[in-house]
Amino acid sequence: MKKSPVTLVLLLLLSITANPQDPAGPPPPGRPQAQGKTDILIHTGTKSTDLIYRVSSRDNRLYQVYLGPKLSDAGPLSGPGTDAHPAYATFGTDNLFEPAIRATHNDGNPSLELQYAGSEEVKVTPDITLTSITLKDPQYPFSVILKTRTYSGEDVIEQWAEISHQEKKPVTIFDYASSMLNFDASKYWLTQFHGDWAEEMKMQESELTAGIKILDSKLGTRAHMYQTPVFMLSLNEKSTETEGEVLAGTLGWSGNFRFLFEIDEKGSLRVISGINPFASEYSLEPGRIFTTPPMIFTFSSAGKGQASRNLHSWAEKYGILDGTGPRYTLLNNWEATGFNFDEKKLSGILEETRKLGLDLFLLDDGWFANKYPRNNDRAGLGDWQENKAKLPDGIAFLVKEADRNGAKFGIWIEPEMVNPKSELYEAHPDWVLKLPNRPENYYRNQLVLDLTNPKVQDFVYNVVDGILTSNPGLAFFKWDCNRMMTNTYSPYLKDKQSHVYIDYVNGLYSVLDRIRQKYPHLPIMLCSGGGGRTDYGALRYFTEFWPSDNTDPVERIYIQWGYSYFFPSVTVCNHVTSWGRQSLKFRVDVAMMGKLGFDIKTDEMSEGELKFCQAAIADYKRLSDVIWKGGLYRLISPYEENRAALMYVDEAKSKALLFSYTINSRFGETFGKVRLQGLDPSRTYKIHEINIFNEGRRGMMFPRMSENGKSYSGDYLMKEGINAGSASPLTSAVYELTAE
Ligand code: DGJ
């Protein structure tokens, strides 16, 4: 994570508390007990959360003594009887559980002992504080700096580690966690989010039991596809949307990740988060710093809803590129045309973009390559020149056409990949990740370029820079990544093959850093064959992401619901397509809960459908600030009922939007009122139903039940609620609430 500029530097005194007896038990064997020293408490935290460490005078090690709601008096934590757990457990001396770090020194000694060597607190901005705690091995010149960056107003904490040494030869590190957090609760409930292509973010909650549970991925080019690098952990009881203690965490890393949950014999839980160390021992040269990616987390004492809102407001301000900036509504051609288009067809679609009132046309896959034209996914990937048969006048012509239609123009790229049937592969077979002595292993007929190689990094940078330089008006990219690594071997890394997963991601970040230096604000959608790259490591370079290729609106309710726990709606691109048999209204209502786009054959629309879409897009533009920046309240979960409802409320509590969907209904089933949240109880809100589509009435709520035109106090809306859905399956309603 990029460091924010230090605007205000303030070294604060650490609070020092005398503690003659250490609660962690007798000193480790062979280690003398320090005489006459005092323990040191190191406080970090946000406006509602404290994370407190203690340096023990007995063994000079760092312990975590508290993580939870803000304490008015942390004094007792320095005394005996406190639960103290290693802050960053090592391997090889006396730790019997999973370590945060494991290293073999240059002389072959496989043990690591880390002791406190100092700490520093820097006030980066009034909101952000950075605490650095240095730990050193007393026998070897090996150190770890544990970094904790707190975002007070957002209640979000980031942790990472900087590992380095000055030994004579390289040191191998086998484990290198970003963060290790400890909990003492009666029970632990883990919510994980898993899936596959077109079924991303399926939510599952289970109780953790003694021993180890791991959530991880080994896909190389992307963090997620099967498991997503996110989790929620509820303490004692299962938390709800509004109640319970819950930690929501996510790793800012676009490659292999691992969250390890271990409950020990005493019922304490340690959560170790970071890059997946699987097959990735790293040989660290003297003087080099190995910086782990940030583990980003928030602690909520008011359930999962608050945890999500904390992450959303952090992400908008700090986690994503231009999080509070504008976004383009767009028309994409992938679902409508696939690879089958030409200049004439695209000119027609550009006119439709304008007719609908959308901001931008996004030309998807299939526009490039000549020797091996990209007419399907079997050829051309890597050859980033316009295909002369399809686009004789090039992208520049389309940019101008878009401009003539009052729209912007954007384009799809997948610069990290190559089809074997391409000029790029012919020219540079050594630029590809593939095992010697084994047949090539394809996924979507393509291979991964070796981004550990600086020449390949230059190539990828030049693809982007070249397209932008020759087409100055180009306003948007969709950056795709359609496969994971298999048969992984880097010709560039030679005898350091276990570096490949880490160096690939760092190679990608170095390309993205260069792109962002030259094009700091160009909006780019992150895509990975559906939602495979949805992590805050990548999102600092991207304005939005494609959450799934599955655009069936019923499926999307669940998928978008899952993402909403960790990512603000401004990042989640939702397109209205022809997937599913639901009405156009239902599809538009679902797609509006995020960054709205269309990918549909507009020339097949009736006059009424076109008018409906035009009005919906105009309303969306009028209200998108509430959806993108408002607080999200998940009201009725599709995992618990045959319906779903959620709402967004702006900061001033003067405007809110309620989205409600009836997914299914059993014979005779009725639905109760929906109680709203987040409003001002003392104000009166007028309800205006938007997205009303009278044609054929499909997907509409039964009109008698609509609350359109009525006014209620915030107090009534939150305590009694309103009708927001009918019992007819696949109907929906969107209410705009305005404080009078
Ligand atoms: C996978 C993406 O998820 C789709 O949206 C589309 O861009 C295709 N790739 C194009 O190949």
Coordinates of C-alpha atoms in Angstrom, one line a residue, residues 101-403:
I101 CA 7.2 -15.8 10.6
R102 CA 9.7 -18.6 10.0
A103 CA 13.2 -18.1 8.7
T104 CA 16.5 -20.0 8.3
H105 CA 19.5 -17.9 8.9
N106 CA 22.5 -17.8 6.5
D107 CA 24.4 -20.3 8.7
G108 CA 21.5 -22.8 8.5
N109 CA 20.1 -22.1 12.0
P110 CA 16.3 -22.6 11.5
S111 CA 15.1 -20.6 14.6
L112 CA 14.1 -17.0 15.0
E113 CA 13.8 -15.1 18.3
L114 CA 12.2 -11.6 18.1
Q115 CA 12.6 -9.1 20.9
Y116 CA 11.5 -5.6 21.2
A117 CA 14.0 -3.0 20.0
G118 CA 11.9 0.2 19.9
S119 CA 8.8 1.8 18.6
E120 CA 7.6 5.0 17.1
E121 CA 4.3 6.6 16.5
V122 CA 3.8 9.1 13.7
K123 CA 0.7 11.2 13.2
V124 CA 0.5 11.1 9.4
T125 CA -2.7 13.2 9.2
P126 CA -5.3 14.1 11.8
D127 CA -7.0 10.9 10.8
I128 CA -4.1 8.5 10.2
T129 CA -1.5 7.3 12.7
L130 CA 1.4 5.0 11.8
T131 CA 3.0 2.9 14.6
S132 CA 6.2 1.0 13.9
I133 CA 7.4 -1.6 16.3
T134 CA 10.9 -2.9 15.7
L135 CA 11.7 -6.4 16.7
K136 CA 15.2 -7.9 16.5
D137 CA 16.8 -11.3 16.9
P138 CA 19.3 -10.9 19.7
Q139 CA 21.7 -13.4 18.0
Y140 CA 21.4 -12.4 14.4
P141 CA 21.2 -9.1 12.5
F142 CA 17.6 -9.9 11.5
S143 CA 14.7 -7.6 12.1
V144 CA 11.0 -7.2 11.6
I145 CA 9.2 -3.9 11.8
L146 CA 5.5 -4.4 12.5
K147 CA 3.6 -1.5 11.0
T148 CA 0.1 -0.6 12.1
R149 CA -1.7 2.2 10.3
T150 CA -4.9 3.3 11.9
Y151 CA -7.7 5.3 10.2
S152 CA -9.4 6.8 13.2
G153 CA -12.6 8.2 11.6
E154 CA -13.2 5.2 9.5
D155 CA -12.4 2.7 12.3
V156 CA -10.1 0.8 10.0
I157 CA -6.6 -0.6 10.7
E158 CA -3.9 -1.8 8.3
Q159 CA -1.1 -4.0 9.4
W160 CA 2.0 -5.3 7.6
A161 CA 5.6 -6.3 8.3
E162 CA 8.9 -5.2 6.9
I163 CA 11.4 -8.0 7.1
S164 CA 15.1 -7.5 6.6
H165 CA 18.6 -8.6 7.7
Q166 CA 22.3 -7.8 7.4
E167 CA 23.5 -11.4 7.5
K168 CA 26.4 -12.4 5.3
K169 CA 24.4 -14.5 2.9
P170 CA 20.7 -14.6 1.9
V171 CA 18.3 -15.7 4.6
T172 CA 15.3 -17.9 3.5
I173 CA 11.9 -16.9 4.9
F174 CA 9.3 -19.5 4.8
D175 CA 6.4 -17.7 6.5
Y176 CA 6.0 -13.9 6.5
A177 CA 2.5 -12.9 7.7
S178 CA 1.2 -9.4 7.4
S179 CA -0.6 -9.6 10.7
M180 CA -1.3 -11.9 13.6
L181 CA -4.4 -11.1 15.7
N182 CA -5.4 -12.9 18.9
F183 CA -8.8 -13.3 20.4
D184 CA -10.2 -14.8 23.6
A185 CA -13.9 -15.5 23.2
S186 CA -16.2 -18.4 24.1
K187 CA -17.0 -19.1 20.5
Y188 CA -15.8 -18.0 17.1
W189 CA -18.0 -17.8 14.0
L190 CA -16.3 -17.5 10.6
T191 CA -18.1 -16.1 7.6
Q192 CA -16.3 -17.0 4.4
F193 CA -17.0 -16.1 0.8
H194 CA -16.3 -18.7 -1.9
G195 CA -17.4 -19.8 -5.3
D196 CA -16.3 -20.3 -8.8
W197 CA -16.6 -18.6 -12.2
A198 CA -20.1 -17.1 -12.5
E199 CA -21.0 -18.0 -8.9
E200 CA -18.7 -15.7 -6.9
M201 CA -19.0 -14.6 -3.3
K202 CA -21.2 -17.4 -1.9
M203 CA -21.5 -16.7 1.8
Q204 CA -21.1 -19.5 4.4
E205 CA -20.9 -19.1 8.2
S206 CA -19.6 -21.8 10.5
E207 CA -18.3 -22.2 14.0
L208 CA -14.5 -22.6 14.3
T209 CA -13.4 -25.6 16.2
A210 CA -10.1 -26.5 17.9
G211 CA -7.2 -26.8 15.5
I212 CA -6.6 -25.0 12.2
K213 CA -8.9 -23.7 9.5
I214 CA -7.4 -22.2 6.4
L215 CA -8.9 -20.0 3.7
D216 CA -6.4 -19.6 0.9
S217 CA -5.8 -19.5 -2.8
K218 CA -3.0 -20.8 -5.0
L219 CA -4.1 -19.2 -8.4
G220 CA -1.0 -17.0 -8.9
T221 CA -2.4 -14.3 -11.1
R222 CA -5.4 -13.4 -9.0
A223 CA -6.4 -13.8 -5.4
H224 CA -9.9 -15.1 -5.8
M225 CA -12.0 -17.3 -7.9
Y226 CA -12.7 -20.1 -5.4
Q227 CA -12.0 -18.4 -2.1
T228 CA -12.1 -14.6 -1.8
P229 CA -9.5 -12.8 0.3
V230 CA -12.0 -11.6 2.8
F231 CA -13.7 -12.9 6.0
M232 CA -15.9 -11.9 8.9
L233 CA -15.2 -13.3 12.3
S234 CA -17.9 -13.0 15.0
L235 CA -17.0 -13.4 18.6
N236 CA -19.0 -15.3 21.2
E237 CA -22.3 -15.2 19.3
K238 CA -23.1 -15.1 15.6
S239 CA -23.4 -11.4 14.8
T240 CA -26.3 -10.0 12.9
E241 CA -26.4 -6.9 10.7
T242 CA -27.0 -4.7 13.7
E243 CA -25.6 -6.6 16.7
G244 CA -22.6 -8.5 17.9
E245 CA -18.8 -8.1 17.9
V246 CA -17.3 -8.8 14.6
L247 CA -14.0 -8.3 12.8
A248 CA -14.1 -7.9 9.1
G249 CA -10.7 -8.5 7.3
T250 CA -9.3 -8.5 3.8
L251 CA -5.8 -8.8 2.4
G252 CA -4.5 -6.1 0.0
W253 CA -2.8 -8.6 -2.3
S254 CA -3.7 -9.7 -5.8
G255 CA -2.1 -13.1 -5.7
N256 CA -2.0 -16.2 -3.4
F257 CA -3.4 -15.4 0.0
R258 CA -3.9 -17.2 3.3
F259 CA -6.0 -16.6 6.4
L260 CA -5.2 -19.2 9.0
F261 CA -7.4 -19.5 12.1
E262 CA -6.0 -21.6 14.9
I263 CA -7.8 -22.4 18.2
D264 CA -5.4 -23.6 20.9
E265 CA -5.9 -25.9 23.9
K266 CA -7.1 -22.9 26.0
G267 CA -9.7 -21.8 23.4
S268 CA -7.7 -18.8 22.3
L269 CA -7.8 -18.0 18.6
R270 CA -4.9 -16.6 16.5
V271 CA -5.6 -15.3 13.0
I272 CA -2.6 -15.2 10.8
S273 CA -3.1 -13.3 7.5
G274 CA -0.8 -12.7 4.6
I275 CA 0.5 -13.9 1.3
N276 CA 0.1 -17.7 1.0
P277 CA 3.5 -19.1 1.9
F278 CA 2.7 -22.3 0.0
A279 CA 5.6 -23.2 -2.3
S280 CA 6.9 -19.7 -1.9
E281 CA 10.0 -19.7 0.4
Y282 CA 11.8 -16.5 -0.3
S283 CA 15.5 -16.0 -0.4
L284 CA 16.1 -12.5 1.1
E285 CA 19.3 -10.8 0.2
P286 CA 21.2 -8.8 2.9
G287 CA 19.9 -5.2 3.0
R288 CA 16.8 -5.9 1.1
I289 CA 13.4 -5.2 2.7
F290 CA 10.6 -7.7 2.2
T291 CA 7.4 -5.8 2.7
T292 CA 4.3 -7.8 3.2
P293 CA 1.0 -6.6 1.8
P294 CA -1.4 -4.9 4.2
M295 CA -4.0 -6.8 6.2
I296 CA -7.0 -4.4 6.4
F297 CA -9.5 -4.9 9.1
T298 CA -12.2 -3.2 11.1
F299 CA -13.8 -4.2 14.4
S300 CA -17.4 -3.5 15.0
S301 CA -19.4 -3.9 18.2
A302 CA -22.6 -3.3 16.3
G303 CA -22.7 -6.2 13.9
K304 CA -21.8 -6.7 10.3
G305 CA -23.6 -3.7 8.8
Q306 CA -21.3 -1.3 10.7
A307 CA -18.2 -3.3 9.8
S308 CA -19.1 -3.0 6.1
R309 CA -19.8 0.7 6.4
N310 CA -16.4 1.2 8.0
L311 CA -14.7 -0.6 5.2
H312 CA -16.7 1.3 2.6
S313 CA -15.9 4.7 3.9
W314 CA -12.2 3.7 4.3
A315 CA -12.2 2.4 0.7
E316 CA -13.7 5.5 -0.8
K317 CA -11.2 7.7 0.9
Y318 CA -8.1 5.6 0.9
G319 CA -8.5 2.1 -0.6
I320 CA -9.5 2.7 -4.3
L321 CA -8.4 5.0 -7.0
D322 CA -10.5 8.2 -7.0
G323 CA -13.0 6.6 -4.6
T324 CA -15.0 9.7 -4.3
G325 CA -14.6 10.9 -7.8
P326 CA -17.0 10.6 -10.7
R327 CA -17.7 7.4 -12.7
Y328 CA -19.0 6.8 -16.2
T329 CA -22.2 4.9 -16.9
L330 CA -21.5 2.8 -19.9
L331 CA -22.7 0.6 -22.7
N332 CA -20.5 -2.5 -23.2
N333 CA -20.8 -4.8 -26.3
W334 CA -19.5 -8.1 -25.0
E335 CA -22.8 -9.8 -24.3
A336 CA -24.5 -8.2 -27.3
T337 CA -21.9 -8.9 -30.0
G338 CA -19.1 -11.1 -28.6
F339 CA -16.2 -11.1 -31.1
N340 CA -18.6 -10.5 -34.0
F341 CA -18.5 -6.8 -34.9
D342 CA -17.2 -4.3 -37.3
E343 CA -16.8 -0.5 -37.6
K344 CA -20.4 -0.1 -38.9
K345 CA -21.9 -2.1 -36.1
L346 CA -20.0 -0.2 -33.5
S347 CA -21.0 3.2 -35.0
G348 CA -24.6 2.0 -34.5
I349 CA -23.9 1.0 -30.9
L350 CA -22.3 4.4 -30.3
E351 CA -25.5 6.1 -31.4
E352 CA -27.4 3.9 -29.0
T353 CA -25.1 5.0 -26.2
R354 CA -26.1 8.5 -26.8
K355 CA -29.8 7.7 -27.2
L356 CA -29.9 5.9 -23.8
G357 CA -28.1 8.8 -22.1
L358 CA -25.0 6.8 -21.1
D359 CA -21.6 8.4 -20.8
L360 CA -19.3 5.9 -22.5
F361 CA -19.1 3.1 -24.9
L362 CA -16.8 0.2 -23.9
L363 CA -15.5 -1.9 -26.8
D364 CA -14.7 -5.4 -25.4
D365 CA -12.5 -8.2 -26.6
G366 CA -12.0 -8.9 -30.3
W367 CA -10.7 -5.6 -31.7
F368 CA -7.1 -6.5 -32.3
A369 CA -4.5 -8.7 -34.1
N370 CA -4.0 -9.2 -37.8
K371 CA -1.8 -12.2 -38.6
Y372 CA -3.9 -14.3 -36.2
P373 CA -7.1 -12.2 -35.9
R374 CA -8.9 -12.1 -32.6
N375 CA -12.2 -13.5 -33.9
N376 CA -12.5 -16.0 -31.0
D377 CA -10.5 -16.7 -27.9
R378 CA -8.1 -19.1 -29.6
A379 CA -5.9 -16.5 -31.3
G380 CA -4.4 -13.0 -31.3
L381 CA -4.0 -12.3 -27.6
G382 CA -0.8 -10.4 -27.3
D383 CA -0.9 -8.6 -30.6
W384 CA -2.3 -5.2 -29.7
Q385 CA -2.8 -3.6 -33.1
E386 CA -6.3 -2.9 -34.4
N387 CA -7.6 -5.6 -36.6
K388 CA -7.7 -4.0 -40.1
A389 CA -10.7 -6.0 -41.3
K390 CA -12.9 -5.0 -38.4
L391 CA -11.6 -1.6 -37.7
P392 CA -10.1 -0.2 -40.9
D393 CA -10.0 3.3 -39.5
G394 CA -8.6 2.3 -36.1
I395 CA -9.6 3.1 -32.6
A396 CA -8.9 6.8 -33.3
F397 CA -11.9 6.9 -35.7
L398 CA -14.2 5.3 -33.0
V399 CA -13.0 7.8 -30.4
K400 CA -14.0 10.6 -32.8
E401 CA -17.3 8.8 -33.6
A402 CA -18.0 8.6 -29.8
D403 CA -17.2 12.3 -29.4

